[in-house]
Amino acid sequence: MLDENCVFCKIIRGEIPSAKVYEDDVMYVFKDIEPKAKVHLLAVPKDHYKLLSEADGQRLKTLAYMLEKIPAVAKANGCDNGYRLIVNQGDDAGQTVFHLHIHILGGEALPL
Ligand code: AMP
Ligand code: ZN
């Protein structure tokens, strides 16, 4: 399900432009507009929900599918020497977009 007012749903629908690097039936991957590393991608499920803690049932299956796909997408986009995955959960983590997303950071040695 998509949310009318969600920026990532708008990106998935093509209503807001994005630098897409991968898309299939269940996930969409694009470049972060304010990259925090040489390569900074965002992998989002097409199903809109806010928080990692809301993932259960089919959502967890989709997340597992995304984790299977991400290595090839990362490698194809300059992360052949490793990368970091981050999910920010809620306000204290600094989550700003409340549509579950996985940050993929790499393309260089990342500070710890
Ligand atoms: P988070 O802080 O985990 O919610 O991350 C949200 C991320 O979305 C941030 O790194 C933003 O730079 C990124 N972002 C917000 N709007 C856009 C957009 N229109 N296109 C690409 N990335 C975006
Ligand atoms: Zn959304």
PDB file of C-alpha atoms and ligand atoms in Angstrom:
ATOM      1  CA  MET A   1       0.000   0.000   0.000  1.00  0.00           C
ATOM      2  CA  LEU A   2       1.185   3.531  -0.775  1.00  0.00           C
ATOM      3  CA  ASP A   3       0.674   6.651   1.355  1.00  0.00           C
ATOM      4  CA  GLU A   4      -0.539   9.793  -0.446  1.00  0.00           C
ATOM      5  CA  ASN A   5       1.686  12.159   1.509  1.00  0.00           C
ATOM      6  CA  CYS A   6       4.852  10.101   1.838  1.00  0.00           C
ATOM      7  CA  VAL A   7       7.931  11.340  -0.036  1.00  0.00           C
ATOM      8  CA  PHE A   8       9.221   7.820  -0.734  1.00  0.00           C
ATOM      9  CA  CYS A   9       5.801   6.676  -1.985  1.00  0.00           C
ATOM     10  CA  LYS A  10       5.859   9.676  -4.314  1.00  0.00           C
ATOM     11  CA  ILE A  11       9.323   8.633  -5.519  1.00  0.00           C
ATOM     12  CA  ILE A  12       8.122   5.053  -6.105  1.00  0.00           C
ATOM     13  CA  ARG A  13       5.132   6.406  -8.073  1.00  0.00           C
ATOM     14  CA  GLY A  14       7.440   8.673 -10.113  1.00  0.00           C
ATOM     15  CA  GLU A  15       5.785  11.858  -8.811  1.00  0.00           C
ATOM     16  CA  ILE A  16       9.106  13.073  -7.386  1.00  0.00           C
ATOM     17  CA  PRO A  17      12.262  12.486  -9.445  1.00  0.00           C
ATOM     18  CA  SER A  18      14.919  10.127  -8.122  1.00  0.00           C
ATOM     19  CA  ALA A  19      18.182   8.586  -9.289  1.00  0.00           C
ATOM     20  CA  LYS A  20      16.920   5.012  -9.469  1.00  0.00           C
ATOM     21  CA  VAL A  21      19.503   2.237  -9.512  1.00  0.00           C
ATOM     22  CA  TYR A  22      17.222  -0.806  -9.162  1.00  0.00           C
ATOM     23  CA  GLU A  23      13.521  -1.649  -9.130  1.00  0.00           C
ATOM     24  CA  ASP A  24      11.425  -4.790  -9.105  1.00  0.00           C
ATOM     25  CA  ASP A  25       7.931  -5.751  -7.950  1.00  0.00           C
ATOM     26  CA  VAL A  26       8.600  -5.268  -4.238  1.00  0.00           C
ATOM     27  CA  MET A  27      11.564  -2.923  -3.821  1.00  0.00           C
ATOM     28  CA  TYR A  28      12.950   0.350  -5.163  1.00  0.00           C
ATOM     29  CA  VAL A  29      16.560   1.511  -4.736  1.00  0.00           C
ATOM     30  CA  PHE A  30      17.754   5.057  -5.413  1.00  0.00           C
ATOM     31  CA  LYS A  31      20.555   7.479  -4.531  1.00  0.00           C
ATOM     32  CA  ASP A  32      20.208   9.469  -1.321  1.00  0.00           C
ATOM     33  CA  ILE A  33      19.830  13.165  -2.137  1.00  0.00           C
ATOM     34  CA  GLU A  34      22.275  14.122   0.656  1.00  0.00           C
ATOM     35  CA  PRO A  35      24.896  11.376   0.488  1.00  0.00           C
ATOM     36  CA  LYS A  36      26.758  10.626   3.733  1.00  0.00           C
ATOM     37  CA  ALA A  37      29.388   8.518   1.893  1.00  0.00           C
ATOM     38  CA  LYS A  38      30.758   8.241  -1.645  1.00  0.00           C
ATOM     39  CA  VAL A  39      27.988   5.765  -2.354  1.00  0.00           C
ATOM     40  CA  HIS A  40      24.738   6.264  -0.440  1.00  0.00           C
ATOM     41  CA  LEU A  41      21.703   4.349  -1.640  1.00  0.00           C
ATOM     42  CA  LEU A  42      18.290   3.887  -0.071  1.00  0.00           C
ATOM     43  CA  ALA A  43      16.474   0.580  -0.492  1.00  0.00           C
ATOM     44  CA  VAL A  44      12.744   0.833   0.196  1.00  0.00           C
ATOM     45  CA  PRO A  45       9.955  -1.712   0.104  1.00  0.00           C
ATOM     46  CA  LYS A  46       7.090  -0.617  -2.166  1.00  0.00           C
ATOM     47  CA  ASP A  47       4.699  -1.421   0.670  1.00  0.00           C
ATOM     48  CA  HIS A  48       4.414   1.691   2.852  1.00  0.00           C
ATOM     49  CA  TYR A  49       4.944   1.304   6.588  1.00  0.00           C
ATOM     50  CA  LYS A  50       6.783   3.522   9.023  1.00  0.00           C
ATOM     51  CA  LEU A  51       9.096   1.557  11.256  1.00  0.00           C
ATOM     52  CA  LEU A  52      11.279  -1.553  11.257  1.00  0.00           C
ATOM     53  CA  SER A  53       9.429  -2.558  14.421  1.00  0.00           C
ATOM     54  CA  GLU A  54       6.206  -2.786  12.375  1.00  0.00           C
ATOM     55  CA  ALA A  55       7.668  -5.473  10.111  1.00  0.00           C
ATOM     56  CA  ASP A  56       5.993  -8.853  10.486  1.00  0.00           C
ATOM     57  CA  GLY A  57       4.597 -11.569   8.239  1.00  0.00           C
ATOM     58  CA  GLN A  58       4.865 -10.592   4.559  1.00  0.00           C
ATOM     59  CA  ARG A  59       6.884  -7.483   5.455  1.00  0.00           C
ATOM     60  CA  LEU A  60       9.599  -9.630   7.023  1.00  0.00           C
ATOM     61  CA  LYS A  61       9.592 -11.868   3.956  1.00  0.00           C
ATOM     62  CA  THR A  62      10.049  -8.786   1.780  1.00  0.00           C
ATOM     63  CA  LEU A  63      12.866  -7.588   4.030  1.00  0.00           C
ATOM     64  CA  ALA A  64      14.586 -10.963   3.689  1.00  0.00           C
ATOM     65  CA  TYR A  65      14.168 -10.719  -0.077  1.00  0.00           C
ATOM     66  CA  MET A  66      15.686  -7.213  -0.009  1.00  0.00           C
ATOM     67  CA  LEU A  67      18.653  -8.442   2.035  1.00  0.00           C
ATOM     68  CA  GLU A  68      19.191 -11.146  -0.607  1.00  0.00           C
ATOM     69  CA  LYS A  69      19.129  -8.596  -3.448  1.00  0.00           C
ATOM     70  CA  ILE A  70      21.160  -5.820  -1.827  1.00  0.00           C
ATOM     71  CA  PRO A  71      24.641  -7.419  -2.287  1.00  0.00           C
ATOM     72  CA  ALA A  72      24.307  -7.435  -6.091  1.00  0.00           C
ATOM     73  CA  VAL A  73      22.808  -3.930  -6.169  1.00  0.00           C
ATOM     74  CA  ALA A  74      25.579  -2.636  -3.888  1.00  0.00           C
ATOM     75  CA  LYS A  75      28.292  -4.296  -5.967  1.00  0.00           C
ATOM     76  CA  ALA A  76      26.870  -2.892  -9.199  1.00  0.00           C
ATOM     77  CA  ASN A  77      27.008   0.597  -7.686  1.00  0.00           C
ATOM     78  CA  GLY A  78      30.599   0.810  -6.512  1.00  0.00           C
ATOM     79  CA  CYS A  79      30.446  -1.042  -3.207  1.00  0.00           C
ATOM     80  CA  ASP A  80      32.587  -4.003  -4.224  1.00  0.00           C
ATOM     81  CA  ASN A  81      34.842  -3.699  -1.183  1.00  0.00           C
ATOM     82  CA  GLY A  82      32.122  -3.693   1.445  1.00  0.00           C
ATOM     83  CA  TYR A  83      29.273  -1.509   2.609  1.00  0.00           C
ATOM     84  CA  ARG A  84      27.231  -0.677   5.674  1.00  0.00           C
ATOM     85  CA  LEU A  85      23.487  -1.152   6.073  1.00  0.00           C
ATOM     86  CA  ILE A  86      21.603   1.128   8.473  1.00  0.00           C
ATOM     87  CA  VAL A  87      17.955   1.304   9.466  1.00  0.00           C
ATOM     88  CA  ASN A  88      17.056   4.269  11.626  1.00  0.00           C
ATOM     89  CA  GLN A  89      14.192   3.450  13.967  1.00  0.00           C
ATOM     90  CA  GLY A  90      12.313   6.468  15.303  1.00  0.00           C
ATOM     91  CA  ASP A  91      13.169   9.936  16.511  1.00  0.00           C
ATOM     92  CA  ASP A  92      16.202   9.201  18.691  1.00  0.00           C
ATOM     93  CA  ALA A  93      17.855   7.466  15.717  1.00  0.00           C
ATOM     94  CA  GLY A  94      17.233  10.563  13.603  1.00  0.00           C
ATOM     95  CA  GLN A  95      14.641   8.960  11.333  1.00  0.00           C
ATOM     96  CA  THR A  96      13.223  11.716   9.155  1.00  0.00           C
ATOM     97  CA  VAL A  97      11.273   9.787   6.510  1.00  0.00           C
ATOM     98  CA  PHE A  98       8.666   7.460   7.979  1.00  0.00           C
ATOM     99  CA  HIS A  99       8.628   4.884   5.190  1.00  0.00           C
ATOM    100  CA  LEU A 100      10.879   1.980   6.128  1.00  0.00           C
ATOM    101  CA  HIS A 101      14.204   2.208   4.289  1.00  0.00           C
ATOM    102  CA  ILE A 102      17.626   0.618   4.419  1.00  0.00           C
ATOM    103  CA  HIS A 103      20.611   2.917   3.950  1.00  0.00           C
ATOM    104  CA  ILE A 104      23.445   1.363   1.906  1.00  0.00           C
ATOM    105  CA  LEU A 105      26.712   3.229   2.520  1.00  0.00           C
ATOM    106  CA  GLY A 106      30.036   2.479   0.873  1.00  0.00           C
ATOM    107  CA  GLY A 107      32.368   3.278  -1.989  1.00  0.00           C
ATOM    108  CA  GLU A 108      35.124   4.147   0.492  1.00  0.00           C
ATOM    109  CA  ALA A 109      36.430   3.081   3.897  1.00  0.00           C
ATOM    110  CA  LEU A 110      33.773   4.267   6.334  1.00  0.00           C
ATOM    111  CA  PRO A 111      34.606   5.736   9.748  1.00  0.00           C
ATOM    112  CA  LEU A 112      33.425   3.506  12.588  1.00  0.00           C
TER     113      LEU A 112
HETATM  114  P1  AMP B   1      16.370   8.685   7.729  1.00  0.00           P
HETATM  115  O1  AMP B   1      17.061   9.767   8.506  1.00  0.00           O
HETATM  116  O2  AMP B   1      16.853   7.305   8.070  1.00  0.00           O
HETATM  117  O3  AMP B   1      14.861   8.820   7.789  1.00  0.00           O
HETATM  118  O4  AMP B   1      16.831   8.896   6.220  1.00  0.00           O
HETATM  119  C1  AMP B   1      16.087   9.599   5.278  1.00  0.00           C
HETATM  120  C2  AMP B   1      17.020   9.831   4.122  1.00  0.00           C
HETATM  121  O5  AMP B   1      16.241  10.197   2.991  1.00  0.00           O
HETATM  122  C3  AMP B   1      18.038  10.957   4.345  1.00  0.00           C
HETATM  123  O6  AMP B   1      19.368  10.437   4.212  1.00  0.00           O
HETATM  124  C4  AMP B   1      17.693  11.965   3.247  1.00  0.00           C
HETATM  125  O7  AMP B   1      18.841  12.577   2.701  1.00  0.00           O
HETATM  126  C5  AMP B   1      16.979  11.098   2.226  1.00  0.00           C
HETATM  127  N1  AMP B   1      16.024  11.793   1.375  1.00  0.00           N
HETATM  128  C6  AMP B   1      15.018  12.615   1.766  1.00  0.00           C
HETATM  129  N2  AMP B   1      14.333  13.052   0.686  1.00  0.00           N
HETATM  130  C7  AMP B   1      14.916  12.480  -0.407  1.00  0.00           C
HETATM  131  C8  AMP B   1      14.668  12.535  -1.819  1.00  0.00           C
HETATM  132  N3  AMP B   1      13.684  13.275  -2.328  1.00  0.00           N
HETATM  133  N4  AMP B   1      15.479  11.831  -2.649  1.00  0.00           N
HETATM  134  C9  AMP B   1      16.484  11.075  -2.138  1.00  0.00           C
HETATM  135  N5  AMP B   1      16.756  10.983  -0.817  1.00  0.00           N
HETATM  136  C10 AMP B   1      15.994  11.670   0.035  1.00  0.00           C
HETATM  137 ZN    ZN B   2       5.630   5.685   1.806  1.00  0.00          ZN
END
